[in-house]
Amino acid sequence: MNTYHFSKRLLLVLVVLMTIGVSGVHAQEKTVVTWWTEDYVDMDALTTLLIEPFNAAHPDIELQVVPTATLDDAVRTAFTAGAAPDILQTPGASFIGEYVNAGLIHPLTADAATLGWEGKLLPWAYQSGIIEGELYSVPLTYETMILLYNKTLFEEKGWAPPATYADIETIAAAAQAEGINPFSYGNAGFQPSNEHLVGIYLNNYAGAENVYKALMGEKQWTDPEFAEAISLLTKHIAEDGWFDGNLETYFTYGWNEQFTALASQEAAMMMIGTWGFRGAGEFFADSGSDWDWVSIPPFSDMAGEYNYMLATGSTLSVNGQSKNVDAAVSVLDFLFSDPARVLQIASGYSYGEFVVPLNYKAEDFPEGTDPRISRFYEDFATVTGQGRVGYTTWTFWPADSDVQLWKEIEQVWYGELSVEDYLAAHQATWDEARASGKTLPIPAR
Amino acid sequence: MNSFIANDGAFASVRQPSSRPSIWNVLGRWAFIMPLIVLNLIVIIIPSIFGLLLAFTDWSGYGPINFIGTANFTKLFQDKIFFQSLTHNLVWTAFFLTIPIAVGLLGAYLLSSIRRGQMFFRIAYFLPYVIASVVNAQLWRQLLHPRVGIGPLLAQQGITFLDFPIFGTRETSLMGVAFVDAWHFWGFLVILYLSAMAAVDVELYEVARLDGATRFQQFRYVTLPSIRPTLVFTILMITIWSSLVFDYVYIMTNGGPANSSEVMGTYLYQHAFDRFDVGYAASIGVMMSLWAMIAVAGFVILRRRGWDI
């Protein structure tokens, strides 16, 4: 009897152990894909719109998205420890260059060809991730610079939205005559905001074609058209008081102040990235004013017809040390294959984040989308589709050149550094970047 | 055991030293200090050596590390912005060695004579010190805001000296940030000095009073000499901390406008994290460490010369 009981118990234990073992094997079979993202994401929306649908569609994969503070610092440290996430999110293209140089990124060219990503993504966005013939990254979001204006103020004063540089000058003069600042902007809390203005003046005065040539090394940054562009910006911001009235106020205005000024009719216009849609929505809501946008007009004949400056925000790549490359690629493909899903996520950020550069159609936009925003995306697709594109500094400039551009421009504005010396120093950073292979991919025009 | 609980003579007989400690005795001693040595090795010594070595490389923070000799230091000694930052650190140090210490001493001396409610003031003065720098910085950015801060408010009453963008003006940005940092820091000094003053023999004050000393003379000739070790300690620490200043500058101005508030800490950060030039950033870090070493060396020299500090 004892032997029987013993055998029965033994059998029971064995069954339990085997069950645990089998379930363990099952648990191990499920591939976990990790993706560390910025800590300001709306995790509820991301869970509902991306994580759960992906996991449901891929029973053998579990996607884990982890909001991470100071994301790039954390990722960089994790790489050193050999514990970086499978999907690599970086703050921008210049970071990707560094990772690629270090051999830490998995090339996606073959996967992209198999999965047809070139057809799903906007052509320039796809090309922006190609370094030395291999696709290494895809933008998680894209943006461009636009001109927001206080529509109510414009209607009250009888001003038409500016279509030319002459219009801007006329409006600026009329606004200043009435004690209104032509433009609102500032760099408090984010000093690189300077580069938004520098980039606009380089592209819209010297012209995107000239900027492209300089990016490719076919022109020097010290050439006269670039010097004139920087001089014009310096005149507007330091002498004419176009931005917030004076330089000192520009240096103390941040996101809240600049939108408050625009919404309260303290300022008439604002040149900002498309992330500004979010600010416009928030700050105009109870202001009694309404807003609208136009593309930034060319500032000179050299600039030709208006265009949109290309810009990528965060980028996505696959960790070259990952053991789950295929699963990570399937997450990216899931994202690129459903434009409506992406726009639904992006709408939660007023289209300021998570706008993956896909070929969107009108029906992809969620119901109730602000027509001003959908109008932008339609126009952006049309204009950039015709090759009318400019270049943002944070997407196409090497890191050192970019920092020099936004850091030292303040000395130019204060007259501590001549425009010539500023641009000569800028050219020197480019020469160094070119010599050390740190230039970034530039989509062909 | 018996000998241990017996008289001193018996105890001494047990404790008679042998000519050489046994191997187990030596190992036992090492075993006690080994955790600390390992901890120091991992947390301080290895990272310090690694940081020092990085100063001789061109590491971007990502890929392979190449040694480039003293190129970073050659570049550093020709870097105008670095010397501008270094100057700002010196100005910062001079400011913190005067204003906060003077105000801290005054606050502590006045507070030391209060019997009722002293704890309230202690807490009130110390509170800013335990609040996160981000919160303090944001608070003062609003208080000194050119549109909605104290400046425009006072200007309505005809007092206009604060009615300008303090953090956006080159001439005031560094001192503006230093003021905010000092505001959060001086309460800490008050508490330190107050504790030191509490240990001063009250009879010294009584004798001074009998000799007809005024309050200022009591402070000058009794209080100050009595708290000198604490005072010198705070001077040393402020000198070292001033080379490391980062958070308030980074949050409030990021070194701007036009480098007018750039300090070594923010300049280092810019190179390490914005320009991907960790090697160069490490060379700036070496200079910051050198500053601290000079301060400590001065402290040690003074002690060796017999200063009671």
XYZ file of N, CA, C and O in Angstrom, chain B residues 191-292:
408
model
N 22.463 76.502 9.349
C 22.357 75.349 10.246
C 23.738 74.895 10.715
O 23.954 74.602 11.903
N 24.692 74.861 9.785
C 26.055 74.446 10.148
C 26.664 75.401 11.176
O 27.204 74.976 12.198
N 26.556 76.702 10.869
C 27.162 77.698 11.762
C 26.439 77.742 13.105
O 27.048 77.927 14.156
N 25.139 77.542 13.061
C 24.359 77.552 14.300
C 24.792 76.415 15.215
O 24.947 76.594 16.441
N 25.013 75.248 14.627
C 25.464 74.091 15.423
C 26.829 74.382 16.036
O 27.083 74.062 17.200
N 27.707 75.000 15.227
C 29.040 75.317 15.744
C 28.949 76.352 16.861
O 29.648 76.258 17.881
N 28.079 77.339 16.695
C 27.940 78.398 17.699
C 27.364 77.860 19.005
O 27.685 78.361 20.086
N 26.530 76.838 18.873
C 25.922 76.255 20.077
C 26.982 75.603 20.963
O 26.786 75.444 22.179
N 28.097 75.226 20.356
C 29.148 74.547 21.125
C 30.135 75.532 21.768
O 31.038 75.114 22.496
N 29.955 76.824 21.491
C 30.877 77.821 22.064
C 30.557 78.010 23.557
O 29.377 78.120 23.935
N 31.583 78.039 24.366
C 31.411 78.164 25.819
C 30.763 79.513 26.147
O 31.305 80.571 25.789
N 29.624 79.503 26.817
C 28.904 80.751 27.120
C 29.711 81.659 28.051
O 29.526 82.878 28.066
N 30.613 81.054 28.819
C 31.419 81.870 29.735
C 32.303 82.851 28.977
O 32.609 83.937 29.472
N 32.697 82.456 27.778
C 33.511 83.365 26.969
C 32.741 84.643 26.653
O 33.288 85.748 26.682
N 31.434 84.476 26.362
C 30.598 85.658 26.090
C 30.432 86.499 27.353
O 30.449 87.728 27.298
N 30.254 85.815 28.502
C 30.060 86.540 29.772
C 31.298 87.377 30.091
O 31.206 88.553 30.459
N 32.469 86.766 29.902
C 33.724 87.491 30.155
C 33.840 88.676 29.206
O 34.202 89.793 29.608
N 33.506 88.427 27.940
C 33.586 89.506 26.954
C 32.654 90.647 27.328
O 33.011 91.827 27.221
N 31.451 90.274 27.770
C 30.485 91.317 28.166
C 31.013 92.114 29.349
O 30.891 93.324 29.411
N 31.596 91.390 30.356
C 32.162 92.072 31.532
C 33.276 93.035 31.125
O 33.467 94.091 31.728
N 33.984 92.654 30.037
C 35.061 93.526 29.552
C 34.514 94.670 28.697
O 35.283 95.458 28.138
N 33.174 94.692 28.537
C 32.545 95.788 27.804
C 32.498 95.591 26.312
O 32.351 96.553 25.542
N 32.594 94.344 25.848
C 32.550 94.087 24.396
C 31.142 94.297 23.854
O 30.154 93.920 24.497
N 31.074 94.922 22.681
C 29.774 95.091 22.015
C 29.378 93.769 21.363
O 30.195 92.836 21.306
N 28.142 93.703 20.805
C 27.698 92.463 20.149
C 28.615 92.126 18.984
O 28.964 90.975 18.756
N 28.998 93.182 18.239
C 29.869 92.932 17.094
C 31.228 92.411 17.558
O 31.791 91.493 16.968
N 31.738 93.038 18.664
C 33.052 92.592 19.171
C 32.978 91.156 19.698
O 33.914 90.380 19.540
N 31.847 90.817 20.319
C 31.674 89.424 20.786
C 31.718 88.458 19.588
O 32.335 87.407 19.638
N 31.026 88.891 18.516
C 31.002 88.056 17.312
C 32.412 87.928 16.714
O 32.854 86.843 16.360
N 33.089 89.102 16.646
C 34.407 89.139 15.999
C 35.462 88.374 16.795
O 36.286 87.659 16.222
N 35.453 88.563 18.138
C 36.555 88.016 18.944
C 36.218 86.729 19.712
O 37.104 86.102 20.251
N 34.937 86.386 19.773
C 34.583 85.146 20.476
C 34.007 84.117 19.483
O 34.536 83.011 19.339
N 32.925 84.542 18.803
C 32.230 83.579 17.945
C 33.113 83.098 16.783
O 33.305 81.892 16.598
N 33.630 84.042 16.018
C 34.377 83.663 14.813
C 35.568 82.749 15.108
O 35.706 81.700 14.478
N 36.436 83.102 16.081
C 37.560 82.188 16.359
C 37.085 80.814 16.839
O 37.705 79.801 16.538
N 35.959 80.801 17.574
C 35.480 79.524 18.118
C 34.930 78.601 17.042
O 34.970 77.382 17.195
N 34.355 79.185 16.003
C 33.765 78.312 14.960
C 34.689 78.196 13.745
O 34.264 77.785 12.673
N 35.957 78.567 13.911
C 36.859 78.590 12.760
C 36.940 77.246 12.021
O 36.898 77.226 10.785
N 37.040 76.103 12.719
C 37.096 74.839 11.951
C 35.892 74.664 11.026
O 36.035 74.249 9.879
N 34.693 74.985 11.530
C 33.491 74.855 10.692
C 33.543 75.842 9.542
O 33.207 75.502 8.396
N 33.981 77.059 9.840
C 34.045 78.093 8.811
C 35.014 77.686 7.695
O 34.684 77.777 6.505
N 36.176 77.205 8.083
C 37.168 76.809 7.078
C 36.667 75.600 6.287
O 36.861 75.515 5.073
N 35.988 74.702 6.979
C 35.436 73.534 6.292
C 34.439 73.975 5.211
O 34.469 73.481 4.073
N 33.575 74.923 5.559
C 32.584 75.375 4.564
C 33.281 76.093 3.405
O 32.874 75.964 2.252
N 34.340 76.837 3.723
C 35.090 77.514 2.651
C 35.684 76.479 1.691
O 35.601 76.623 0.473
N 36.250 75.429 2.274
C 36.836 74.363 1.445
C 35.769 73.713 0.571
O 35.945 73.537 -0.648
N 34.651 73.376 1.197
C 33.600 72.682 0.454
C 33.002 73.580 -0.633
O 32.713 73.119 -1.736
N 32.816 74.851 -0.309
C 32.256 75.771 -1.318
C 33.221 75.902 -2.499
O 32.801 75.928 -3.660
N 34.515 75.944 -2.193
C 35.507 76.045 -3.277
C 35.436 74.822 -4.188
O 35.473 74.944 -5.413
N 35.298 73.662 -3.575
C 35.209 72.436 -4.388
C 33.883 72.391 -5.150
O 33.849 72.154 -6.352
N 32.796 72.651 -4.445
C 31.468 72.587 -5.094
C 31.348 73.609 -6.225
O 30.635 73.376 -7.198
N 32.024 74.738 -6.082
C 31.918 75.774 -7.127
C 32.542 75.321 -8.432
O 32.201 75.826 -9.500
N 33.481 74.385 -8.361
C 34.046 73.878 -9.610
C 33.079 72.892 -10.264
O 33.142 72.642 -11.453
N 32.189 72.334 -9.462
C 31.276 71.302 -9.970
C 29.904 71.851 -10.340
O 29.038 71.092 -10.761
N 29.690 73.150 -10.158
C 28.346 73.708 -10.356
C 27.806 73.330 -11.737
O 28.504 73.407 -12.739
N 26.566 72.884 -11.758
C 25.969 72.448 -13.025
C 24.457 72.666 -13.069
O 23.937 73.344 -13.942
N 23.755 72.079 -12.082
C 22.300 71.937 -12.218
C 21.548 73.245 -12.431
O 20.757 73.370 -13.371
N 21.794 74.251 -11.592
C 21.024 75.495 -11.724
C 21.337 76.206 -13.040
O 20.442 76.755 -13.689
N 22.609 76.176 -13.435
C 22.992 76.835 -14.696
C 22.342 76.096 -15.868
O 21.751 76.712 -16.759
N 22.421 74.782 -15.828
C 21.875 73.980 -16.928
C 20.364 74.210 -17.062
O 19.844 74.389 -18.161
N 19.683 74.221 -15.936
C 18.226 74.344 -15.975
C 17.802 75.761 -16.382
O 16.896 75.942 -17.187
N 18.481 76.770 -15.848
C 17.976 78.136 -16.008
C 18.460 78.840 -17.270
O 17.722 79.615 -17.873
N 19.702 78.609 -17.684
C 20.208 79.330 -18.863
C 20.946 78.432 -19.849
O 21.213 78.876 -20.968
N 21.293 77.246 -19.446
C 22.121 76.343 -20.255
C 23.399 77.045 -20.732
O 23.877 76.826 -21.844
N 23.904 77.939 -19.915
C 25.161 78.613 -20.257
C 24.991 79.898 -21.044
O 25.940 80.645 -21.241
N 23.774 80.181 -21.523
C 23.546 81.370 -22.346
C 23.155 82.568 -21.508
O 23.151 82.482 -20.284
N 22.823 83.675 -22.127
C 22.959 83.918 -23.556
C 24.403 84.193 -23.955
O 25.128 84.835 -23.202
N 24.763 83.705 -25.122
C 26.099 83.905 -25.702
C 27.203 83.532 -24.721
O 28.148 84.292 -24.531
N 27.058 82.370 -24.088
C 28.062 81.825 -23.145
C 28.255 82.680 -21.894
O 29.216 82.468 -21.154
N 27.379 83.627 -21.646
C 27.596 84.558 -20.530
C 27.449 83.873 -19.174
O 27.877 84.424 -18.160
N 26.825 82.695 -19.128
C 26.726 81.983 -17.851
C 27.301 80.566 -17.971
O 27.017 79.708 -17.136
N 28.080 80.364 -19.021
C 28.676 79.029 -19.215
C 29.667 78.740 -18.089
O 30.500 79.596 -17.757
N 29.575 77.563 -17.504
C 30.539 77.127 -16.489
C 31.139 75.798 -16.959
O 30.644 75.204 -17.915
N 32.183 75.367 -16.292
C 32.872 74.162 -16.760
C 31.934 72.956 -16.826
O 32.024 72.140 -17.744
N 31.036 72.853 -15.858
C 30.114 71.712 -15.816
C 29.211 71.655 -17.029
O 29.037 70.596 -17.649
N 28.628 72.798 -17.412
C 27.723 72.802 -18.568
C 28.515 72.638 -19.869
O 28.037 72.029 -20.818
N 29.733 73.174 -19.873
C 30.569 73.041 -21.073
C 30.970 71.579 -21.263
O 30.988 71.064 -22.383
N 31.278 70.922 -20.163
C 31.597 69.489 -20.213
C 30.402 68.701 -20.749
O 30.536 67.869 -21.636
N 29.228 69.004 -20.211
C 28.007 68.296 -20.622
C 27.758 68.485 -22.117
O 27.417 67.535 -22.832
N 27.935 69.733 -22.564
C 27.709 70.033 -23.984
C 28.587 69.157 -24.879
O 28.126 68.608 -25.876
N 29.856 69.015 -24.495
C 30.754 68.213 -25.315
C 30.456 66.718 -25.210
O 30.537 65.996 -26.203
N 30.098 66.279 -24.012
C 29.860 64.838 -23.826
C 28.566 64.388 -24.487
O 28.530 63.329 -25.110
N 27.500 65.194 -24.348
C 26.184 64.704 -24.762
C 25.594 65.388 -25.995
O 24.704 64.839 -26.625
N 26.042 66.594 -26.323
C 25.513 67.242 -27.529
C 26.455 67.067 -28.714
O 26.026 66.895 -29.844
N 27.764 67.144 -28.424
C 28.732 67.082 -29.519
C 29.368 65.692 -29.679
O 30.221 65.501 -30.515
N 28.993 64.747 -28.834
C 29.548 63.382 -28.872
C 31.074 63.399 -28.808
O 31.744 62.710 -29.566
N 31.615 64.202 -27.940
C 33.066 64.296 -27.806
C 33.421 64.020 -26.341
O 33.805 64.923 -25.594
N 33.256 62.772 -25.960
C 33.443 62.388 -24.567
C 34.902 62.564 -24.132
O 35.181 62.947 -23.002
N 35.829 62.302 -25.066
C 37.249 62.466 -24.745
C 37.555 63.891 -24.323
O 38.208 64.127 -23.300
N 37.067 64.854 -25.097
C 37.311 66.264 -24.783
C 36.602 66.638 -23.474
O 37.153 67.367 -22.642
N 35.387 66.111 -23.313
C 34.644 66.370 -22.075
C 35.431 65.850 -20.868
O 35.481 66.505 -19.814
N 36.056 64.694 -21.039
C 36.840 64.119 -19.936
C 38.025 65.012 -19.595
O 38.401 65.135 -18.418
N 38.611 65.663 -20.616
C 39.739 66.561 -20.322
C 39.259 67.775 -19.527
O 39.979 68.274 -18.658
N 38.038 68.232 -19.795
C 37.466 69.313 -18.975
C 37.264 68.802 -17.551
O 37.530 69.494 -16.567
N 36.793 67.556 -17.450
C 36.592 66.941 -16.132
C 37.886 66.853 -15.339
O 37.895 67.054 -14.115
N 38.979 66.571 -16.039
C 40.286 66.506 -15.363
C 40.636 67.871 -14.777
O 41.128 67.975 -13.643
N 40.360 68.931 -15.537
C 40.650 70.276 -15.033
C 39.796 70.594 -13.806
O 40.252 71.245 -12.863
N 38.552 70.121 -13.821
C 37.671 70.338 -12.661
C 38.215 69.602 -11.441
O 38.177 70.115 -10.318
N 38.725 68.387 -11.675
C 39.289 67.613 -10.560
C 40.537 68.291 -10.026
O 40.789 68.300 -8.819
N 41.303 68.873 -10.944
C 42.534 69.566 -10.557
C 42.211 70.721 -9.616
O 42.896 70.954 -8.616
N 41.152 71.414 -9.938
C 40.670 72.525 -9.094
C 40.411 72.014 -7.682
O 40.870 72.598 -6.690
N 39.668 70.916 -7.592
C 39.317 70.359 -6.272
C 40.578 69.925 -5.530
O 40.703 70.136 -4.313
